[in-house]
Amino acid sequence: MKKMQLTLTVNGEAHDVLAEPRELLIHVLRERLGLTGPHIGCETSHCGACTIDMNGRSVKSCTVFAAQADGATITTIEGLGAPGALHPLQEAFREHHGLQCGFCTPGMITRAYRLLQENPSPTEAEVRMGMAGNLCRCTGYQNIVKAILAAATEMNTLKEAAE
Amino acid sequence: MIPAAFEYHRPPDLAAAIAALRDYGDDARVVAGGHSLIPMMKLRMAEIPHLIDLQAITALKGISIDGSTVRIGAMTTQAELIAHDGLASLAPILRETALQIADPQVRYVGTIGGNVANGDPGNDMPALMQCLDAGFILAGPDGERTVSAREFYQSAYVTLREDGEILTAVSFEATGGGHAYEKQKRKIGDYATAAAAVLMVKDKTACSRASVAMTNLSDVPVWSKAAGDALAGTSCGPADIDAAVAAMLADIAPTADNRGPVEFKRHVAGVILRRAIARAWSRA
Ligand SMILES: Cc1cc2nc3c(=O)[nH]c(=O)nc-3n(C[C@H](O)[C@H](O)[C@H](O)COP(=O)(O)OP(=O)(O)OC[C@H]3O[C@@H](n4cnc5c(N)ncnc54)[C@H](O)[C@@H]3O)c2cc1C
Ligand code: FES
Ligand code: FES
């Protein structure tokens, strides 16, 4: 099948990618762009490990065709922070033991990032509801929720300090 | 899980999308959010040589409210329905239902058009649309027509939409009154074991009008006229609610699957409808 020329803006950088229309976006990110942060857990739209931010929305990239993403602006976990310059969410997950094996973590943090963009001061119930599309088989969620609430407070403090 | 190969099209407007469906005939299907279709394609339960993506067609987007008339473009996502305050005050049952569909990621991309056009008895919006007496606006090579949601569904995945037609919008009159969408599911993100959409209008102490529709309890959504009639003109006492539940149970035809045997589903349907009536009436 004919390949398509796709233009993607990923983590602030423009990429031209040649891919078959049927390729899943998660495969394009991991295999063609080398961004192995977003994981493949279930590959059936259930676990949220593949969550990325696409055009300002949290999306399961195992359920998007490469062709549909042509022209999209994407953020993956790699775009949120880097070793030595962690995002407050990454810092909070470490501080509050929001992970054990870490497999779900990139999806968790990328989803939580969008949740906090939309609702900077969520209640615990809103965090649980907002994270309902991400499964974790290790932590029992308690510390994930704690980490997100702590990150929200930290991000609000940083924002106030900047103003 | 890789689907069969396809050619991808992103028409800029409705006319181009209808033309693409005409050109490729049986080989073409439209994709909206893709969160019902893509899983089917990955399982190779659907093979589609030409995929027509509706994402660029701005005429299919947006919610408009004119008095009590609501029109929702087919490409409006569940997240956009939830976020719309005007819709939430005029027809709050939409937000209540949309919040019970899937999870946040799915709601960002899943559209109302895809949800009602899909024809999967597990989808939640079809019964809601029947409860609201909505019309589905379909555009095809011969122009536009409106089909009642109460007539649209023929059997699982079979609807009155012709292959060459695109669903452009749903439209309904907001009736006010009390509402409830009550859903029993095994876990978050699951389709309903049973769900009930109920609207009730109150006149002093009596119920003047009621509409009841059920999800995933037959191969099509079930609008139970008899259940609504059983409540209308009553004060919604225990005997009236029993009559409505009995009428609903006579209209559904669940089958056994991994959500349970028939007896269990009928039991859950009764419980769910009672809860929905109680909540709708308390808000009427
Ligand atoms: C994990 C998960 C859980 C889910 N849970 C629920 C749930 O609890 N309740 C629920 O209701 N749904 C659920 N869904 C389905 C989800 O809501 C879908 O997004 C929705 O059913 C279809 O919308 P879509 O825009 O994704 O449509 P698509 O998948 O793009 O399309 C679905 C079908 O409709 C056709 N179609 C789409 N738009 C049009 C149009 N405008 N005109 C004509 N035909 C059209 C397509 O050709 C296709 O056949 C779930 C999905 C997932 C992945
Ligand atoms: S890998 Fe995409 S949801 Fe699980
Ligand atoms: S930390 Fe192991 S799956 Fe979440």
PDB file of C-alpha atoms in Angstrom, chain A residues 51-108:
ATOM      1  CA  THR A  51      -1.897   8.235  26.066  1.00  0.00           C
ATOM      2  CA  ILE A  52      -0.431  11.278  24.349  1.00  0.00           C
ATOM      3  CA  ASP A  53      -1.607  14.864  24.064  1.00  0.00           C
ATOM      4  CA  MET A  54      -2.891  15.607  20.563  1.00  0.00           C
ATOM      5  CA  ASN A  55      -4.287  19.022  19.632  1.00  0.00           C
ATOM      6  CA  GLY A  56      -4.959  19.751  23.298  1.00  0.00           C
ATOM      7  CA  ARG A  57      -6.728  16.488  24.094  1.00  0.00           C
ATOM      8  CA  SER A  58      -5.632  13.299  25.845  1.00  0.00           C
ATOM      9  CA  VAL A  59      -5.784  10.566  23.243  1.00  0.00           C
ATOM     10  CA  LYS A  60      -5.070   6.840  23.207  1.00  0.00           C
ATOM     11  CA  SER A  61      -2.559   6.676  20.366  1.00  0.00           C
ATOM     12  CA  CYS A  62      -3.174   2.953  19.781  1.00  0.00           C
ATOM     13  CA  THR A  63      -6.606   3.948  18.468  1.00  0.00           C
ATOM     14  CA  VAL A  64      -5.568   6.648  16.008  1.00  0.00           C
ATOM     15  CA  PHE A  65      -4.346   5.974  12.482  1.00  0.00           C
ATOM     16  CA  ALA A  66      -1.199   7.771  11.392  1.00  0.00           C
ATOM     17  CA  ALA A  67      -3.174   9.367   8.568  1.00  0.00           C
ATOM     18  CA  GLN A  68      -5.697  10.903  10.964  1.00  0.00           C
ATOM     19  CA  ALA A  69      -2.865  12.616  12.820  1.00  0.00           C
ATOM     20  CA  ASP A  70      -1.553  14.419   9.720  1.00  0.00           C
ATOM     21  CA  GLY A  71      -1.171  18.082  10.700  1.00  0.00           C
ATOM     22  CA  ALA A  72      -1.528  17.417  14.422  1.00  0.00           C
ATOM     23  CA  THR A  73       0.364  18.972  17.314  1.00  0.00           C
ATOM     24  CA  ILE A  74       1.458  16.274  19.738  1.00  0.00           C
ATOM     25  CA  THR A  75       3.079  16.197  23.145  1.00  0.00           C
ATOM     26  CA  THR A  76       4.472  12.968  24.611  1.00  0.00           C
ATOM     27  CA  ILE A  77       6.048  12.372  27.998  1.00  0.00           C
ATOM     28  CA  GLU A  78       9.411  13.271  26.441  1.00  0.00           C
ATOM     29  CA  GLY A  79       8.079  16.784  25.804  1.00  0.00           C
ATOM     30  CA  LEU A  80       6.976  17.415  29.385  1.00  0.00           C
ATOM     31  CA  GLY A  81      10.297  17.225  31.196  1.00  0.00           C
ATOM     32  CA  ALA A  82      13.816  15.871  30.959  1.00  0.00           C
ATOM     33  CA  PRO A  83      16.302  14.333  33.374  1.00  0.00           C
ATOM     34  CA  GLY A  84      17.475  17.189  35.556  1.00  0.00           C
ATOM     35  CA  ALA A  85      14.497  19.325  34.557  1.00  0.00           C
ATOM     36  CA  LEU A  86      11.512  17.253  35.585  1.00  0.00           C
ATOM     37  CA  HIS A  87       7.982  18.508  35.168  1.00  0.00           C
ATOM     38  CA  PRO A  88       6.254  19.102  38.540  1.00  0.00           C
ATOM     39  CA  LEU A  89       4.066  16.057  37.782  1.00  0.00           C
ATOM     40  CA  GLN A  90       7.140  13.872  37.250  1.00  0.00           C
ATOM     41  CA  GLU A  91       8.688  15.239  40.424  1.00  0.00           C
ATOM     42  CA  ALA A  92       5.462  14.588  42.367  1.00  0.00           C
ATOM     43  CA  PHE A  93       5.139  11.005  41.069  1.00  0.00           C
ATOM     44  CA  ARG A  94       8.677  10.353  42.331  1.00  0.00           C
ATOM     45  CA  GLU A  95       8.139  12.101  45.639  1.00  0.00           C
ATOM     46  CA  HIS A  96       4.817  10.388  46.403  1.00  0.00           C
ATOM     47  CA  HIS A  97       5.648   6.933  45.032  1.00  0.00           C
ATOM     48  CA  GLY A  98       3.100   7.304  42.252  1.00  0.00           C
ATOM     49  CA  LEU A  99       4.732   4.420  40.407  1.00  0.00           C
ATOM     50  CA  GLN A 100       6.174   0.980  40.949  1.00  0.00           C
ATOM     51  CA  CYS A 101       7.045  -0.752  37.677  1.00  0.00           C
ATOM     52  CA  GLY A 102       6.511   2.505  35.780  1.00  0.00           C
ATOM     53  CA  PHE A 103       4.803   0.972  32.784  1.00  0.00           C
ATOM     54  CA  CYS A 104       1.627   3.049  33.097  1.00  0.00           C
ATOM     55  CA  THR A 105       3.478   6.197  34.199  1.00  0.00           C
ATOM     56  CA  PRO A 106       4.071   8.017  30.887  1.00  0.00           C
ATOM     57  CA  GLY A 107       0.372   7.690  30.054  1.00  0.00           C
ATOM     58  CA  MET A 108      -0.650   8.661  33.584  1.00  0.00           C
TER      59      MET A 108
END
